[in-house]
């Protein structure tokens, strides 16, 4: 009997080719036309919250997390999640989801959002988002929009558009808000 040596690792650039192959096998060329793909096109995914599974050194599954602003919720869009056909139905996808959601919680994310099958994701802690609460940049089945709410008021704030979130720009905006009412001085080197 073959023993699988599965390990879960944080994604890095060396995994790109294997992840592209895995996603092509799982979703085909139509994957680029989905509404979630429109969000992913807006900016890069967060490597620190994206993971792969390797079996004896070969990348056989991956999950990516993309920073998003959904209504007023600063969260992450989970996906794509894909597993090579040779390794399906072994719990690898569920473990990748668990790892990614826990990492998002530790990172201060307010929610993990996805478009997916409720029978698969709801047992993993996802809940349905209110019908048509989020406007995606393309058509989605509102019954498949799911969330793991991390902040206490997540569901109430998931109203409006969902789009890629630039954390660097958000940090600057937050800093500017913190300085409201304070005179800002600029030092000039002479």
PDB file of C-alpha atoms in Angstrom:
ATOM      1  CA  UNK A   1       0.000   0.000   0.000  1.00  0.00           C
ATOM      2  CA  UNK A   2       1.296   3.437  -0.973  1.00  0.00           C
ATOM      3  CA  UNK A   3       1.778   5.874   1.900  1.00  0.00           C
ATOM      4  CA  UNK A   4       1.053   9.479   1.059  1.00  0.00           C
ATOM      5  CA  UNK A   5       3.408  12.065   2.521  1.00  0.00           C
ATOM      6  CA  UNK A   6       1.071  15.042   2.502  1.00  0.00           C
ATOM      7  CA  UNK A   7       2.387  18.379   3.689  1.00  0.00           C
ATOM      8  CA  UNK A   8       0.652  21.758   3.719  1.00  0.00           C
ATOM      9  CA  UNK A   9       2.758  24.811   2.929  1.00  0.00           C
ATOM     10  CA  UNK A  10       2.308  28.525   2.413  1.00  0.00           C
ATOM     11  CA  UNK A  11       2.237  29.237  -1.299  1.00  0.00           C
ATOM     12  CA  UNK A  12       5.240  30.866  -2.940  1.00  0.00           C
ATOM     13  CA  UNK A  13       6.162  31.790  -6.529  1.00  0.00           C
ATOM     14  CA  UNK A  14       7.698  28.355  -7.167  1.00  0.00           C
ATOM     15  CA  UNK A  15       4.186  26.843  -7.013  1.00  0.00           C
ATOM     16  CA  UNK A  16       2.672  29.023  -9.764  1.00  0.00           C
ATOM     17  CA  UNK A  17       3.006  26.574 -12.696  1.00  0.00           C
ATOM     18  CA  UNK A  18       1.625  23.638 -10.711  1.00  0.00           C
ATOM     19  CA  UNK A  19      -1.281  25.725  -9.378  1.00  0.00           C
ATOM     20  CA  UNK A  20      -2.144  26.889 -12.891  1.00  0.00           C
ATOM     21  CA  UNK A  21      -2.225  23.243 -14.063  1.00  0.00           C
ATOM     22  CA  UNK A  22      -4.377  22.168 -11.089  1.00  0.00           C
ATOM     23  CA  UNK A  23      -6.873  25.004 -11.717  1.00  0.00           C
ATOM     24  CA  UNK A  24      -6.974  24.243 -15.448  1.00  0.00           C
ATOM     25  CA  UNK A  25      -7.756  20.569 -14.699  1.00  0.00           C
ATOM     26  CA  UNK A  26     -10.437  21.486 -12.173  1.00  0.00           C
ATOM     27  CA  UNK A  27     -12.189  24.400 -13.889  1.00  0.00           C
ATOM     28  CA  UNK A  28     -11.113  24.514 -17.545  1.00  0.00           C
ATOM     29  CA  UNK A  29     -10.898  27.690 -19.618  1.00  0.00           C
ATOM     30  CA  UNK A  30     -14.261  28.946 -18.327  1.00  0.00           C
ATOM     31  CA  UNK A  31     -12.638  29.763 -14.989  1.00  0.00           C
ATOM     32  CA  UNK A  32     -11.528  33.148 -16.328  1.00  0.00           C
ATOM     33  CA  UNK A  33     -15.092  34.276 -17.047  1.00  0.00           C
ATOM     34  CA  UNK A  34     -16.467  33.828 -13.534  1.00  0.00           C
ATOM     35  CA  UNK A  35     -17.351  36.829 -11.366  1.00  0.00           C
ATOM     36  CA  UNK A  36     -14.818  35.806  -8.706  1.00  0.00           C
ATOM     37  CA  UNK A  37     -12.114  35.801 -11.402  1.00  0.00           C
ATOM     38  CA  UNK A  38     -13.059  39.419 -12.207  1.00  0.00           C
ATOM     39  CA  UNK A  39     -12.208  40.301  -8.591  1.00  0.00           C
ATOM     40  CA  UNK A  40      -8.952  38.352  -8.711  1.00  0.00           C
ATOM     41  CA  UNK A  41      -7.945  40.262 -11.857  1.00  0.00           C
ATOM     42  CA  UNK A  42      -8.091  43.530  -9.915  1.00  0.00           C
ATOM     43  CA  UNK A  43      -5.017  42.733  -7.835  1.00  0.00           C
ATOM     44  CA  UNK A  44      -2.828  39.976  -6.437  1.00  0.00           C
ATOM     45  CA  UNK A  45      -3.863  37.324  -3.967  1.00  0.00           C
ATOM     46  CA  UNK A  46      -2.294  37.290  -0.502  1.00  0.00           C
ATOM     47  CA  UNK A  47       0.571  34.781  -0.584  1.00  0.00           C
ATOM     48  CA  UNK A  48       0.754  34.703   3.217  1.00  0.00           C
ATOM     49  CA  UNK A  49      -2.832  33.369   3.371  1.00  0.00           C
ATOM     50  CA  UNK A  50      -2.651  31.061   0.324  1.00  0.00           C
ATOM     51  CA  UNK A  51      -1.633  27.428   0.701  1.00  0.00           C
ATOM     52  CA  UNK A  52      -0.704  24.303  -1.218  1.00  0.00           C
ATOM     53  CA  UNK A  53      -0.680  20.628  -0.405  1.00  0.00           C
ATOM     54  CA  UNK A  54       2.220  18.538  -1.653  1.00  0.00           C
ATOM     55  CA  UNK A  55       2.434  14.762  -1.847  1.00  0.00           C
ATOM     56  CA  UNK A  56       5.979  13.451  -1.898  1.00  0.00           C
ATOM     57  CA  UNK A  57       7.186  16.846  -3.176  1.00  0.00           C
ATOM     58  CA  UNK A  58       4.538  17.272  -5.911  1.00  0.00           C
ATOM     59  CA  UNK A  59       2.008  20.121  -5.573  1.00  0.00           C
ATOM     60  CA  UNK A  60      -1.377  18.404  -5.756  1.00  0.00           C
ATOM     61  CA  UNK A  61      -3.806  21.026  -4.368  1.00  0.00           C
ATOM     62  CA  UNK A  62      -4.064  24.722  -3.640  1.00  0.00           C
ATOM     63  CA  UNK A  63      -6.258  27.432  -2.199  1.00  0.00           C
ATOM     64  CA  UNK A  64      -5.783  31.158  -2.641  1.00  0.00           C
ATOM     65  CA  UNK A  65      -7.053  34.105  -0.623  1.00  0.00           C
ATOM     66  CA  UNK A  66      -7.576  37.527  -2.184  1.00  0.00           C
ATOM     67  CA  UNK A  67      -8.068  40.644  -0.017  1.00  0.00           C
ATOM     68  CA  UNK A  68     -11.487  42.202  -0.669  1.00  0.00           C
ATOM     69  CA  UNK A  69     -13.742  44.944   0.570  1.00  0.00           C
ATOM     70  CA  UNK A  70     -17.290  43.541   0.662  1.00  0.00           C
ATOM     71  CA  UNK A  71     -19.655  46.315   1.609  1.00  0.00           C
ATOM     72  CA  UNK A  72     -17.677  47.681   4.565  1.00  0.00           C
ATOM     73  CA  UNK A  73     -16.179  44.307   5.546  1.00  0.00           C
ATOM     74  CA  UNK A  74     -12.408  43.978   5.111  1.00  0.00           C
ATOM     75  CA  UNK A  75     -12.207  40.310   4.294  1.00  0.00           C
ATOM     76  CA  UNK A  76     -10.756  37.732   1.955  1.00  0.00           C
ATOM     77  CA  UNK A  77     -12.198  35.928  -1.044  1.00  0.00           C
ATOM     78  CA  UNK A  78     -11.376  32.225  -0.849  1.00  0.00           C
ATOM     79  CA  UNK A  79     -10.607  30.515  -4.118  1.00  0.00           C
ATOM     80  CA  UNK A  80      -9.893  28.967  -6.326  1.00  0.00           C
ATOM     81  CA  UNK A  81      -9.719  25.777  -4.298  1.00  0.00           C
ATOM     82  CA  UNK A  82      -8.634  22.819  -6.411  1.00  0.00           C
ATOM     83  CA  UNK A  83      -7.251  19.316  -5.916  1.00  0.00           C
ATOM     84  CA  UNK A  84      -5.668  17.073  -8.563  1.00  0.00           C
ATOM     85  CA  UNK A  85      -8.047  14.282  -9.661  1.00  0.00           C
ATOM     86  CA  UNK A  86      -5.639  11.668  -8.282  1.00  0.00           C
ATOM     87  CA  UNK A  87      -6.073  13.085  -4.765  1.00  0.00           C
ATOM     88  CA  UNK A  88      -9.774  13.973  -4.632  1.00  0.00           C
ATOM     89  CA  UNK A  89     -12.060  12.736  -1.841  1.00  0.00           C
ATOM     90  CA  UNK A  90      -9.265  12.446   0.722  1.00  0.00           C
ATOM     91  CA  UNK A  91     -10.112  15.560   2.760  1.00  0.00           C
ATOM     92  CA  UNK A  92      -7.302  17.651   1.257  1.00  0.00           C
ATOM     93  CA  UNK A  93      -9.594  20.450   0.059  1.00  0.00           C
ATOM     94  CA  UNK A  94     -11.359  20.640   3.418  1.00  0.00           C
ATOM     95  CA  UNK A  95      -8.004  20.829   5.208  1.00  0.00           C
ATOM     96  CA  UNK A  96      -6.808  23.625   2.909  1.00  0.00           C
ATOM     97  CA  UNK A  97     -10.006  25.576   3.629  1.00  0.00           C
ATOM     98  CA  UNK A  98      -9.555  25.062   7.385  1.00  0.00           C
ATOM     99  CA  UNK A  99      -5.928  26.241   7.237  1.00  0.00           C
ATOM    100  CA  UNK A 100      -6.794  29.306   5.110  1.00  0.00           C
ATOM    101  CA  UNK A 101      -9.726  30.378   7.317  1.00  0.00           C
ATOM    102  CA  UNK A 102      -7.641  30.026  10.494  1.00  0.00           C
ATOM    103  CA  UNK A 103      -4.810  32.044   8.912  1.00  0.00           C
ATOM    104  CA  UNK A 104      -7.290  34.775   7.901  1.00  0.00           C
ATOM    105  CA  UNK A 105      -8.606  34.939  11.470  1.00  0.00           C
ATOM    106  CA  UNK A 106      -5.059  35.301  12.849  1.00  0.00           C
ATOM    107  CA  UNK A 107      -4.340  37.973  10.239  1.00  0.00           C
ATOM    108  CA  UNK A 108      -7.274  40.153  11.359  1.00  0.00           C
ATOM    109  CA  UNK A 109      -9.606  39.464   8.445  1.00  0.00           C
ATOM    110  CA  UNK A 110     -13.242  40.268   9.210  1.00  0.00           C
ATOM    111  CA  UNK A 111     -14.645  37.523   6.959  1.00  0.00           C
ATOM    112  CA  UNK A 112     -13.831  34.827   4.448  1.00  0.00           C
ATOM    113  CA  UNK A 113     -16.181  34.977   1.468  1.00  0.00           C
ATOM    114  CA  UNK A 114     -16.621  32.651  -1.504  1.00  0.00           C
ATOM    115  CA  UNK A 115     -18.936  31.591  -4.268  1.00  0.00           C
ATOM    116  CA  UNK A 116     -19.387  27.849  -3.864  1.00  0.00           C
ATOM    117  CA  UNK A 117     -21.553  24.853  -3.112  1.00  0.00           C
ATOM    118  CA  UNK A 118     -23.329  25.175   0.253  1.00  0.00           C
ATOM    119  CA  UNK A 119     -23.403  21.383   0.888  1.00  0.00           C
ATOM    120  CA  UNK A 120     -19.583  21.316   0.709  1.00  0.00           C
ATOM    121  CA  UNK A 121     -18.740  24.596   2.453  1.00  0.00           C
ATOM    122  CA  UNK A 122     -21.438  25.004   5.137  1.00  0.00           C
ATOM    123  CA  UNK A 123     -20.123  22.046   7.187  1.00  0.00           C
ATOM    124  CA  UNK A 124     -16.768  23.893   7.125  1.00  0.00           C
ATOM    125  CA  UNK A 125     -18.234  26.925   8.920  1.00  0.00           C
ATOM    126  CA  UNK A 126     -19.606  28.940   6.008  1.00  0.00           C
ATOM    127  CA  UNK A 127     -23.030  30.570   6.120  1.00  0.00           C
ATOM    128  CA  UNK A 128     -25.210  31.977   3.366  1.00  0.00           C
ATOM    129  CA  UNK A 129     -24.941  35.705   2.750  1.00  0.00           C
ATOM    130  CA  UNK A 130     -28.277  37.555   2.563  1.00  0.00           C
ATOM    131  CA  UNK A 131     -29.839  37.184  -0.887  1.00  0.00           C
ATOM    132  CA  UNK A 132     -28.316  39.708  -3.347  1.00  0.00           C
ATOM    133  CA  UNK A 133     -26.519  41.561  -0.525  1.00  0.00           C
ATOM    134  CA  UNK A 134     -23.238  41.711  -2.462  1.00  0.00           C
ATOM    135  CA  UNK A 135     -22.841  43.010  -5.999  1.00  0.00           C
ATOM    136  CA  UNK A 136     -20.140  41.066  -7.849  1.00  0.00           C
ATOM    137  CA  UNK A 137     -18.470  42.325 -11.044  1.00  0.00           C
ATOM    138  CA  UNK A 138     -20.440  39.774 -13.041  1.00  0.00           C
ATOM    139  CA  UNK A 139     -23.337  37.372 -12.566  1.00  0.00           C
ATOM    140  CA  UNK A 140     -23.345  34.986  -9.598  1.00  0.00           C
ATOM    141  CA  UNK A 141     -25.985  32.715  -8.142  1.00  0.00           C
ATOM    142  CA  UNK A 142     -26.840  34.558  -4.877  1.00  0.00           C
ATOM    143  CA  UNK A 143     -27.599  31.202  -3.230  1.00  0.00           C
ATOM    144  CA  UNK A 144     -23.914  30.264  -3.605  1.00  0.00           C
ATOM    145  CA  UNK A 145     -22.435  33.386  -1.931  1.00  0.00           C
ATOM    146  CA  UNK A 146     -21.132  32.189   1.429  1.00  0.00           C
ATOM    147  CA  UNK A 147     -19.177  33.659   4.330  1.00  0.00           C
ATOM    148  CA  UNK A 148     -17.339  32.699   7.477  1.00  0.00           C
ATOM    149  CA  UNK A 149     -18.148  35.750   9.597  1.00  0.00           C
ATOM    150  CA  UNK A 150     -15.225  36.644  11.834  1.00  0.00           C
ATOM    151  CA  UNK A 151     -16.231  40.118  13.048  1.00  0.00           C
ATOM    152  CA  UNK A 152     -19.366  40.207  15.208  1.00  0.00           C
ATOM    153  CA  UNK A 153     -21.301  42.462  12.793  1.00  0.00           C
ATOM    154  CA  UNK A 154     -20.162  40.885   9.526  1.00  0.00           C
ATOM    155  CA  UNK A 155     -23.573  39.952   8.107  1.00  0.00           C
ATOM    156  CA  UNK A 156     -25.008  43.436   8.720  1.00  0.00           C
ATOM    157  CA  UNK A 157     -22.075  45.069   6.907  1.00  0.00           C
ATOM    158  CA  UNK A 158     -22.061  42.715   3.890  1.00  0.00           C
ATOM    159  CA  UNK A 159     -24.152  45.120   1.801  1.00  0.00           C
ATOM    160  CA  UNK A 160     -22.950  46.635  -1.477  1.00  0.00           C
ATOM    161  CA  UNK A 161     -20.116  45.897  -3.859  1.00  0.00           C
ATOM    162  CA  UNK A 162     -17.303  43.412  -3.463  1.00  0.00           C
ATOM    163  CA  UNK A 163     -13.931  44.285  -4.978  1.00  0.00           C
ATOM    164  CA  UNK A 164     -10.218  43.698  -4.517  1.00  0.00           C
ATOM    165  CA  UNK A 165      -8.754  45.589  -1.563  1.00  0.00           C
ATOM    166  CA  UNK A 166      -5.317  47.200  -1.701  1.00  0.00           C
ATOM    167  CA  UNK A 167      -3.985  46.777   1.826  1.00  0.00           C
ATOM    168  CA  UNK A 168      -1.235  49.367   1.301  1.00  0.00           C
ATOM    169  CA  UNK A 169      -3.751  52.015   0.182  1.00  0.00           C
ATOM    170  CA  UNK A 170      -6.099  50.986   3.022  1.00  0.00           C
ATOM    171  CA  UNK A 171      -3.308  51.431   5.583  1.00  0.00           C
ATOM    172  CA  UNK A 172      -2.595  54.936   4.273  1.00  0.00           C
ATOM    173  CA  UNK A 173      -6.317  55.820   4.378  1.00  0.00           C
ATOM    174  CA  UNK A 174      -6.594  54.473   7.934  1.00  0.00           C
ATOM    175  CA  UNK A 175      -3.559  56.505   8.969  1.00  0.00           C
ATOM    176  CA  UNK A 176      -5.086  59.646   7.415  1.00  0.00           C
ATOM    177  CA  UNK A 177      -8.340  59.011   9.339  1.00  0.00           C
ATOM    178  CA  UNK A 178      -6.347  58.673  12.568  1.00  0.00           C
ATOM    179  CA  UNK A 179      -4.769  62.065  11.887  1.00  0.00           C
ATOM    180  CA  UNK A 180      -8.041  63.965  11.266  1.00  0.00           C
ATOM    181  CA  UNK A 181      -7.967  67.199  13.240  1.00  0.00           C
ATOM    182  CA  UNK A 182      -4.197  66.991  13.749  1.00  0.00           C
ATOM    183  CA  UNK A 183      -1.914  69.358  11.893  1.00  0.00           C
ATOM    184  CA  UNK A 184       0.406  67.328   9.707  1.00  0.00           C
ATOM    185  CA  UNK A 185       3.990  68.542   9.393  1.00  0.00           C
ATOM    186  CA  UNK A 186       6.325  67.557   6.612  1.00  0.00           C
ATOM    187  CA  UNK A 187      10.017  67.463   7.343  1.00  0.00           C
ATOM    188  CA  UNK A 188      12.264  68.705   4.579  1.00  0.00           C
ATOM    189  CA  UNK A 189      15.911  67.725   4.572  1.00  0.00           C
ATOM    190  CA  UNK A 190      18.151  70.769   4.049  1.00  0.00           C
TER     191      UNK A 190
END
